[in-house]
Coordinates of C-alpha atoms in Angstrom, one line a residue:
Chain Q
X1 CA 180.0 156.4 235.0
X2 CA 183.6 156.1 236.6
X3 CA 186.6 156.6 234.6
X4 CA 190.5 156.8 235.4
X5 CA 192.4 158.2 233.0
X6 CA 196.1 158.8 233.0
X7 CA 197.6 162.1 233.3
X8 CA 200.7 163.6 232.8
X9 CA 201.5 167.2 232.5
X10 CA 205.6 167.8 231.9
X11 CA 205.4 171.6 233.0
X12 CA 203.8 170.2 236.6
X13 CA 204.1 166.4 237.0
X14 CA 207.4 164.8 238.3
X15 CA 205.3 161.3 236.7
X16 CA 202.6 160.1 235.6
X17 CA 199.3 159.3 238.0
X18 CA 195.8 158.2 237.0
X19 CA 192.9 160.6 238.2
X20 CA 189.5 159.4 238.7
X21 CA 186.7 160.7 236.8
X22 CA 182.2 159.8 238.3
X23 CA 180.5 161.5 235.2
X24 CA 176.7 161.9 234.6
X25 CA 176.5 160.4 231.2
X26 CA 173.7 161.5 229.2
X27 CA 171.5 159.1 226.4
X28 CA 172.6 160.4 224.2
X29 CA 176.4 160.2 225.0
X30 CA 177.1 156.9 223.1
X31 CA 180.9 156.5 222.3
X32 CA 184.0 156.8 225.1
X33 CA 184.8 160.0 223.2
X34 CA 181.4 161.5 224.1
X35 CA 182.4 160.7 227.8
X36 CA 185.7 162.6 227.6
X37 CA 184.4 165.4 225.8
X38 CA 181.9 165.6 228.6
X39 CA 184.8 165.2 231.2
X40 CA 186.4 167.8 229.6
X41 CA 183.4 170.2 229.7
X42 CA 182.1 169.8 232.7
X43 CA 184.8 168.0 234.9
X44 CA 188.3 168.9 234.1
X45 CA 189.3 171.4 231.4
X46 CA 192.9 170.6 231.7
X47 CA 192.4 166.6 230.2
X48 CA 194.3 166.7 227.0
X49 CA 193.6 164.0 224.3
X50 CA 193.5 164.6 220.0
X51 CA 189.9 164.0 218.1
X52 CA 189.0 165.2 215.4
X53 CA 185.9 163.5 213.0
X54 CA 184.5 161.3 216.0
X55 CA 183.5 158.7 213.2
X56 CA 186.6 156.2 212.9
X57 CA 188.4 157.5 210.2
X58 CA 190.9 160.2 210.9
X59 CA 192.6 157.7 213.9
X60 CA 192.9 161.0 215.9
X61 CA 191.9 159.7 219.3
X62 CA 193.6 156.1 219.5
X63 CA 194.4 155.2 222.7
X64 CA 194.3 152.2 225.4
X65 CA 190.8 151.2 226.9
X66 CA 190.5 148.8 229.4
X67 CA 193.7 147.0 228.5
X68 CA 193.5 147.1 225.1
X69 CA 194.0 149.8 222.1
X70 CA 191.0 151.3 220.3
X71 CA 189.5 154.6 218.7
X72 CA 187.1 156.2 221.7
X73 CA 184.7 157.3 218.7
X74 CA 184.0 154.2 217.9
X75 CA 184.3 152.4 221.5
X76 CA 180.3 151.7 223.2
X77 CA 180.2 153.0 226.2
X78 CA 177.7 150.1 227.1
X79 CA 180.5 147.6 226.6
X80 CA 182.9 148.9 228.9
X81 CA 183.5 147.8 232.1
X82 CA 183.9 150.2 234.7
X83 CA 185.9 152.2 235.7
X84 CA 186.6 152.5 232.4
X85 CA 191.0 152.8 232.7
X86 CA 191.8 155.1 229.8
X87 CA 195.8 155.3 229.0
X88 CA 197.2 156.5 226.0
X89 CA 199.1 153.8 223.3
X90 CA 201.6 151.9 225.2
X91 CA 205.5 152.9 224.2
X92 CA 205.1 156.1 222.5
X93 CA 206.1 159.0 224.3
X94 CA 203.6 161.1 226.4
X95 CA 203.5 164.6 225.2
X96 CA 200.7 165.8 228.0
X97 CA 197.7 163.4 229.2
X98 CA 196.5 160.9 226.1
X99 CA 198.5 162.7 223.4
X100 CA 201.8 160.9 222.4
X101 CA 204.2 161.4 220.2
X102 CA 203.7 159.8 216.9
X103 CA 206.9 161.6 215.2
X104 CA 208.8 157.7 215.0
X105 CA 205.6 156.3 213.9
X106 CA 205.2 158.7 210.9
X107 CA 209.1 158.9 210.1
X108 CA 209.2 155.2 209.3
X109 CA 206.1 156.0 206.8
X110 CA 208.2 158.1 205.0
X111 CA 210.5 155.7 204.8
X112 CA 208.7 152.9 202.9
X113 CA 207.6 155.7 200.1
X114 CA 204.1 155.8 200.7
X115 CA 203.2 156.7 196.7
X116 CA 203.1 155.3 193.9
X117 CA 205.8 155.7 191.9
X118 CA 205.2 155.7 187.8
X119 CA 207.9 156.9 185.6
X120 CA 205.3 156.1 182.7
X121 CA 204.5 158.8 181.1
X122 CA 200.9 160.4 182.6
X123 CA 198.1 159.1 180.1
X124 CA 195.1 161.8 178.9
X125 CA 193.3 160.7 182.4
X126 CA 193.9 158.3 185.0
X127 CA 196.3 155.0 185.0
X128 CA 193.7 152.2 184.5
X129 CA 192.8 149.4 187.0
X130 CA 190.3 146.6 186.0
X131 CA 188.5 146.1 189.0
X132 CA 190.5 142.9 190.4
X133 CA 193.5 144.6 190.2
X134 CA 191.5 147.5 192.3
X135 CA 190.2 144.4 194.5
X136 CA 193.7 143.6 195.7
X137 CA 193.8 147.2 197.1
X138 CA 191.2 145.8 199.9
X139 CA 191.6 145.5 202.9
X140 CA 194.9 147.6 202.4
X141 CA 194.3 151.0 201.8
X142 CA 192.0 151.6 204.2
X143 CA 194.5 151.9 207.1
X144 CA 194.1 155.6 209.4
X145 CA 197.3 155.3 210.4
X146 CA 195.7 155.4 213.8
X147 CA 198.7 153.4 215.5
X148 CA 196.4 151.4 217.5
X149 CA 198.3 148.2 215.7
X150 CA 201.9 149.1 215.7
X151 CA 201.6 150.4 219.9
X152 CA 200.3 147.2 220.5
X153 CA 203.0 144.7 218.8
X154 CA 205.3 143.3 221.2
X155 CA 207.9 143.3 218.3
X156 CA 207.5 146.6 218.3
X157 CA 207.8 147.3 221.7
X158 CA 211.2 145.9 221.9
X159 CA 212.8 147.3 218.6
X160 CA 210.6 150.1 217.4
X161 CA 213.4 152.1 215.9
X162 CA 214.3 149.4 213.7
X163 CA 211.2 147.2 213.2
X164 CA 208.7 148.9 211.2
X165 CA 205.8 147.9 212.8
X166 CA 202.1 146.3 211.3
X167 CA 201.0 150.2 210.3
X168 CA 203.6 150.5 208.5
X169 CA 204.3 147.9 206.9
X170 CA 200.5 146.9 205.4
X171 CA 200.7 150.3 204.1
X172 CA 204.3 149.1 202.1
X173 CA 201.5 146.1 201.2
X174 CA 199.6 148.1 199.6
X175 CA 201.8 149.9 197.1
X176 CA 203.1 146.6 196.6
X177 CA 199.8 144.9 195.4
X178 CA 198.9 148.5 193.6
X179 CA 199.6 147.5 189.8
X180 CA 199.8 150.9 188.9
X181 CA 203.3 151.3 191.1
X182 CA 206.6 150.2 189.1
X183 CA 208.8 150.7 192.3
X184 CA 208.3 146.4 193.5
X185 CA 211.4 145.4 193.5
X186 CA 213.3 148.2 195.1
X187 CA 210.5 148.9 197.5
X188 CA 211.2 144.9 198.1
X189 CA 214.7 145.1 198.4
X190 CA 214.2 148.4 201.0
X191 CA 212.3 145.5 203.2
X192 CA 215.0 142.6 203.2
X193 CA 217.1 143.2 206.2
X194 CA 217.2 141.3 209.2
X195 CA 215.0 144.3 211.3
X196 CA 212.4 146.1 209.2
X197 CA 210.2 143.2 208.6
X198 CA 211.6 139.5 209.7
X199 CA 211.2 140.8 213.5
X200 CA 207.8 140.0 212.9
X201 CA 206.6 136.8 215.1
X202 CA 203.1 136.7 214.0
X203 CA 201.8 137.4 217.5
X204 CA 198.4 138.7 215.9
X205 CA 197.9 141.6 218.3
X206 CA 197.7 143.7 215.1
X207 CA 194.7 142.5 213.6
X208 CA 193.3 141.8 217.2
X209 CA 193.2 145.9 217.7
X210 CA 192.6 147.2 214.4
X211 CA 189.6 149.5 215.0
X212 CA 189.1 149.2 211.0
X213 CA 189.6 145.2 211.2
X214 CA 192.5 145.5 209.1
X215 CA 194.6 142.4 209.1
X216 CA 198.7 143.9 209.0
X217 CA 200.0 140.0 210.1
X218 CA 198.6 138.8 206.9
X219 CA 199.9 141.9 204.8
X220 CA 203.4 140.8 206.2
X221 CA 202.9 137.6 205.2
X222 CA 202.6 138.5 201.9
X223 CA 205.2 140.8 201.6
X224 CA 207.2 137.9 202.8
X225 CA 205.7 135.3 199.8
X226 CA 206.7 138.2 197.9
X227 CA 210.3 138.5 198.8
X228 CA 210.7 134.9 198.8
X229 CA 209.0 134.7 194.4
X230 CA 211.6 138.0 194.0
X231 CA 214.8 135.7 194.8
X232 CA 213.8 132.8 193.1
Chain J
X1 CA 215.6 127.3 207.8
X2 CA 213.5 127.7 210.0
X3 CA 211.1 126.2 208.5
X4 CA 212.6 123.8 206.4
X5 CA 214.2 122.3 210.3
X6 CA 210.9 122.7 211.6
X7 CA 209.5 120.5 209.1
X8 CA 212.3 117.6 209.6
X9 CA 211.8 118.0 213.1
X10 CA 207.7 117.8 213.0
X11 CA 208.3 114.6 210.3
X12 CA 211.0 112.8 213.3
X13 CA 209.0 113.2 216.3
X14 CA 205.8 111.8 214.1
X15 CA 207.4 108.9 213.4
X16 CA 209.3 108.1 216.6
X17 CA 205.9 108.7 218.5
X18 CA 204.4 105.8 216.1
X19 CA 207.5 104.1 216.5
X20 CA 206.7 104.4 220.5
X21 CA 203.2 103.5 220.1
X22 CA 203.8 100.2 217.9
X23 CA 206.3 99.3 220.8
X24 CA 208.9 101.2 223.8
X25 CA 212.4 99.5 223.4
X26 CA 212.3 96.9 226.3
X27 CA 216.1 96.2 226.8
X28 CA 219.8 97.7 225.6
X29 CA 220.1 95.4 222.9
X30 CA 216.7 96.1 221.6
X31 CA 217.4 100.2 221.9
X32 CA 220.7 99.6 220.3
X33 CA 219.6 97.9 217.6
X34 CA 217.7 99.9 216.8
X35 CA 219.8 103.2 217.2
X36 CA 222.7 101.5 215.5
X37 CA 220.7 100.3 212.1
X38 CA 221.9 102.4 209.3
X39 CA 218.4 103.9 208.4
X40 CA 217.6 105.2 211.9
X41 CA 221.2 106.3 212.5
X42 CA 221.2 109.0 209.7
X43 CA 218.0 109.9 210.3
X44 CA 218.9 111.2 213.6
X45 CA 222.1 112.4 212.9
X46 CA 220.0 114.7 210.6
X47 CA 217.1 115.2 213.3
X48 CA 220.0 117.0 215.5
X49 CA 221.4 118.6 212.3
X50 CA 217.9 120.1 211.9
X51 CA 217.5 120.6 215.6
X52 CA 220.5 122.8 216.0
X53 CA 220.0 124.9 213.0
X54 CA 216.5 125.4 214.5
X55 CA 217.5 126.3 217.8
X56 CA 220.5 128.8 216.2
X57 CA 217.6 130.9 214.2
X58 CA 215.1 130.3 217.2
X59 CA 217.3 131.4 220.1
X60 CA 218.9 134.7 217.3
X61 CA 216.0 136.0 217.1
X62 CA 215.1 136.4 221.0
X63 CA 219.2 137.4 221.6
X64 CA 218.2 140.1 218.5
X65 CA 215.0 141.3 220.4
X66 CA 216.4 141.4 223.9
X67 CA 219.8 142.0 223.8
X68 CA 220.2 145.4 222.7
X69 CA 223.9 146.5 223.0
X70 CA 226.1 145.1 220.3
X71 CA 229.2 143.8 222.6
X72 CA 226.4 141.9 224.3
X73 CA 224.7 140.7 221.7
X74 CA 227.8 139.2 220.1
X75 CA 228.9 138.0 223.1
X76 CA 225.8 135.6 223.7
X77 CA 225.6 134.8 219.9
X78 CA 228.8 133.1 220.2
X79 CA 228.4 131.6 223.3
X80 CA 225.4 130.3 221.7
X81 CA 227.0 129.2 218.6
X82 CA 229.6 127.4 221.2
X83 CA 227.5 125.8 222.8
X84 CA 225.6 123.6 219.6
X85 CA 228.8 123.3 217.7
X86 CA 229.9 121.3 221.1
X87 CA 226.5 119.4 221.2
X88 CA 226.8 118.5 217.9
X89 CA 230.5 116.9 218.3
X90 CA 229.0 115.7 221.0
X91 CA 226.3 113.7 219.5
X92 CA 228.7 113.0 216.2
X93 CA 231.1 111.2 218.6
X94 CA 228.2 109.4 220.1
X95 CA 226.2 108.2 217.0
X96 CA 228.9 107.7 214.4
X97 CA 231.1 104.5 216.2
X98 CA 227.9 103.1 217.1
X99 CA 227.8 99.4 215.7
Chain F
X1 CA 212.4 145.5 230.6
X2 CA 212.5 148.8 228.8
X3 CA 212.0 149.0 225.2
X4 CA 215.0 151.0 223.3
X5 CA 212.7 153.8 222.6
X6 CA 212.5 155.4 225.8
X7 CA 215.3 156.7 227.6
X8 CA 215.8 158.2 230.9
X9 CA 215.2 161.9 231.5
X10 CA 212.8 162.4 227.9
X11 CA 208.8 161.9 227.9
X12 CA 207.6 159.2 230.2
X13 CA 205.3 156.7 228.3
X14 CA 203.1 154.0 229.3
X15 CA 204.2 150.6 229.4
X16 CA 202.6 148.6 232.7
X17 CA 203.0 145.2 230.9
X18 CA 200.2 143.7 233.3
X19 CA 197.9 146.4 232.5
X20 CA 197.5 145.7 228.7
X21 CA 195.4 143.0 228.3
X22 CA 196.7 140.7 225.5
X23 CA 194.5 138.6 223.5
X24 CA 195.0 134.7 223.5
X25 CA 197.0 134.8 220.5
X26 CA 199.9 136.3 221.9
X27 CA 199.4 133.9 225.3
X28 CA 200.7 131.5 222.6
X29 CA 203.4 133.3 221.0
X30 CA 205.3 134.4 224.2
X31 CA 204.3 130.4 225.3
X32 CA 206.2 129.1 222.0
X33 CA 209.1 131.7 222.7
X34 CA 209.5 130.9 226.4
X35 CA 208.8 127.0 225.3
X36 CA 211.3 127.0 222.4
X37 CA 213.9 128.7 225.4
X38 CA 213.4 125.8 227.6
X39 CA 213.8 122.6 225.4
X40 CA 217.6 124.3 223.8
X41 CA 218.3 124.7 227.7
X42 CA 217.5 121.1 227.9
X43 CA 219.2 119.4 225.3
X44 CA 222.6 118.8 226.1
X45 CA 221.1 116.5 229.1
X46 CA 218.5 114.8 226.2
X47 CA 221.9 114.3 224.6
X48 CA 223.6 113.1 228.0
X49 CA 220.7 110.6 228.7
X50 CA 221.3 109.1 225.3
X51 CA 224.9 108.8 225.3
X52 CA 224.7 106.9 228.8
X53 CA 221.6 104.8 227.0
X54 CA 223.5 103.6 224.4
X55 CA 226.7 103.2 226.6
X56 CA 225.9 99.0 227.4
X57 CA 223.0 97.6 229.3
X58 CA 224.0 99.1 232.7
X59 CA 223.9 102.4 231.2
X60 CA 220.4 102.0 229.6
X61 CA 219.2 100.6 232.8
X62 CA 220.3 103.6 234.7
X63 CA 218.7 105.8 232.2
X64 CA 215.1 103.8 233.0
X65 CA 215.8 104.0 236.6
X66 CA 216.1 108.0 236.7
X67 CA 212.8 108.1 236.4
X68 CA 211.9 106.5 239.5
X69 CA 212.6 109.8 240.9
X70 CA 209.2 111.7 241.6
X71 CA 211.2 115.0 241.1
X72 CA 212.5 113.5 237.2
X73 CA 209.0 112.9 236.6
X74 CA 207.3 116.2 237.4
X75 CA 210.4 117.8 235.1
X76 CA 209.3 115.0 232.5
X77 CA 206.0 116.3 232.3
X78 CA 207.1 119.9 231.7
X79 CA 209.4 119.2 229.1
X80 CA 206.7 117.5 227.8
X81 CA 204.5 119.9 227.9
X82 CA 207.3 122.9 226.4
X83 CA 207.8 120.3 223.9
X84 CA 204.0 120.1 222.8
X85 CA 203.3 124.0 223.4
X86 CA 206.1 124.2 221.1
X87 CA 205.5 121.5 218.2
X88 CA 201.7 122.5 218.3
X89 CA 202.1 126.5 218.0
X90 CA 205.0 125.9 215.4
X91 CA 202.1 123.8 213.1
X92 CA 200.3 126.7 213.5
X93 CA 202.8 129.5 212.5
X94 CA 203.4 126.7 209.5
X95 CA 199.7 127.3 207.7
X96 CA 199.8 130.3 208.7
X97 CA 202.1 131.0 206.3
X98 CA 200.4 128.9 203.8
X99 CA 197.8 131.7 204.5
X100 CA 195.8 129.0 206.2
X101 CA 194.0 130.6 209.6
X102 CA 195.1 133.8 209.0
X103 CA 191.7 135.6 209.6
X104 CA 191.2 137.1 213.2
X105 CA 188.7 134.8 214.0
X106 CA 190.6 131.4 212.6
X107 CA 193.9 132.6 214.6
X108 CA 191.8 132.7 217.7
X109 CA 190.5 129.5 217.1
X110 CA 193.7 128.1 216.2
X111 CA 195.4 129.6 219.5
X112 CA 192.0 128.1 221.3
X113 CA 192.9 124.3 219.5
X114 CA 196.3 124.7 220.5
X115 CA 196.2 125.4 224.0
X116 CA 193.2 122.5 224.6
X117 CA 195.9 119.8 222.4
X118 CA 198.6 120.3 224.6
X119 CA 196.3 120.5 227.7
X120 CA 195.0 117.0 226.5
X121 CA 198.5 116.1 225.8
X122 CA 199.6 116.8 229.6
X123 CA 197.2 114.9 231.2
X124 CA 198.0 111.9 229.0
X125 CA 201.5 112.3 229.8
X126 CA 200.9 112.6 233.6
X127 CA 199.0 109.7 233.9
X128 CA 201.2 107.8 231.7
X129 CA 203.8 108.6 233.7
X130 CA 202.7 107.8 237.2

């Protein structure tokens, strides 16, 4: 199978160049990872690219397939056209090969206070949910913080020190609809500037990429409904 | 606002397009009656109201995407804001003597 | 264009616009941007055309007559089309915020519905036009 992946080593290359990969793929090699773990093996030990649980849930190995940003674990090799053009997630830095640097990305998590935050005092056990208030916590919480979303907004791409990007902001969604979090209004008030979430245009190539079909345009939606009840 | 103009705007162009299809003005007197009647009069002296207000918050937000240094950035935002407060004399001066 | 992230001399990143494949919904989104561009860049001659209209009858009949021009017509038909790119994708950025459409596969459809209408709408315009 052919692949060209992108390369770029700072202590050798001037710039970046793609390299072309013709691998025997076994059977039994049935995700893109399994392919660059074999290029890496047998082909070129120098390819560098992050993985860790090869299962879709850590987000270790996001990157851009064929034009469009996805988790190789998780990517079929049958459904990919070849040769299979591997870059890593558009915007962010290269620091060698498919690894970028995520350090912006995870900086403006901090920022939105990813915890909740309960000045209650602690009961005997756990703060209690009933299960619809638990239910609102779907389709929230289970974000990897993989990036795939956020390096594939346009929004982004042209403000991403000040926008927040989808990642980041479903994940502000979610401590927002947790109602075991007292922090609401601040954590609304943090939100309501002209850059951190209004830059949003709704484009949907968020929930087009989301390798856990997450959907972050909706999440900002609501944040913005929310926003909107706060000042009334 | 953006909304809120959108709507006005979507509303207008609804009705002119059944106004259109129930009939195209076929002479001046027939256009200008029908410009110069009091209902239709304010209702697009408010269409360009809403138009510019939409255009202000549409055309922002690409100048805020785009233009990155500030000088710049202020620079086209009030050439911008120029350029509709002219149109809108502009169109005050045009629709408010009409008889 | 180069986003403000990257800076010359620092890490190189990828960012070959034509090499990221975008899905259809943001065909319409960059469509409603570039349309929205076009019809402000055109509306102080809208507001020209209807001053000379409603100037007295020669003025209105030398509004009709700028159309004879096969040139006026084929800009016609593009504002026409900016102006129904626009209207349409703004009706769907409307229910989208009433949470209507908002799934993957509903947004598709909706950019899918919107590019057919104003495809319909430009053929009715060009042959009611010529």
């Amino acid at each position: 199978m052919r692949f060209s992946i992108y390369r770029f080593d700072p202590a050798r290359d001037a710039k970046p160049y793609m390299q072309d990969y013709d691998i025997a793929v076994q059977p039994s090699d049935k995700m893109l990872l399994d392919a660059l773990v074999r290029i890496k093996e047998d082909a070129d030990d120098s390819l560098g690219f992050r993985r860790s649980c090869r299962e879709g849930v850590c987000g270790s190995d996001a990157m851009n397939i064929n034009g469009r940003n996805g988790l190789a674990c998780v990517t079929k090799l049958s459904e990919l056209r070849e040769p299979v053009a591997i870059r890593p997630l558009p915007t962010f830095p290269v620091i060698r090969d498919l690894i970028v640097d995520m350090s912006l990305f995870f900086r403006q998590y901090d920022s939105i206070r990813p915890y909740l935050i309960n000045e209650d005092p602690p009961p005997a056990r756990e703060r209690l949910q009933t299960p619809e208030e638990r239910d609102r916590l779907n389709g929230l919480y289970e974000c990897i913080l993989c990036a795939c979303c956020t390096s594939f907004c346009p929004t982004y791409w042209w403000n991403p020190e000040k926008f927040l990007g989808p990642a980041v902001l479903l994940q502000a969604c979610r401590f927002l609809e947790d109602s075991r979090d007292r922090a609401g209004p601040e954590r609304l008030e943090a939100l309501d500037d002209v850059y951190k979430l209004y830059r949003c245009r709704t484009i949907m190539n968020c929930t087009t990429v989301c390798p856990k079909q997450l959907n972050p345009a909706l999440a900002i939606s609501k944040i913005r409904h929310k926003i909107i009840k706060q000042s009334c | 606002m953006q909304r809120l103009s959108a709507l006005y705007l979507l509303v207008f162009t609804l009705y002119v397009l059944v106004q259109l299809a129930t009939g195209v003005p076929h002479s001046y007197e027939e256009w200008h009656a029908w410009m110069a009647g009091g209902g239709v009069r304010v209702a697009v002296l408010l269409f360009f109201v809403a138009l510019l207000v939409h255009a202000w918050v549409g055309l922002r937000d690409v100048v805020i995407d785009y233009v990155h240094p500030l000088w710049a950035r202020l620079a086209v935002l009030a050439a911008i804001i120029a350029g509709e407060v002219a149109i809108g004399l502009w169109v005050a001066l045009i629709l408010v003597p009409l008889e | 264009m180069r986003p403000a992230g990257l800076q010359a001399g620092t890490r190189p990143a990828f960012f070959d616009l034509y090499r990221i494949r975008q899905p259809v919904t943001a065909v319409v989104s960059i469509g409603h941007r570039v349309s929205g561009v076009l019809l402000a860049l055109v509306v102080p001659l809208l507001v020209y055309l209807l001053q000379v209209s409603l100037s007295g009858p020669q003025g209105y009949a030398r509004v009709g007559s700028v159309f004879d021009h096969a040139w006026i017509r084929v800009l016609t038909v593009l504002v026409i089309w900016a102006f129904a790119h626009h209207l349409l994708a703004g009706v769907r950025h409307l229910l989208f915020d009433l949470h209507v459409g908002t799934r993957l596969r509903q947004s598709r459809a909706g950019a899918w519905i919107v590019l057919g209408a104003e495809a319909l709408i430009v053929v009715i315009a060009i042959a009611g036009i010529s």
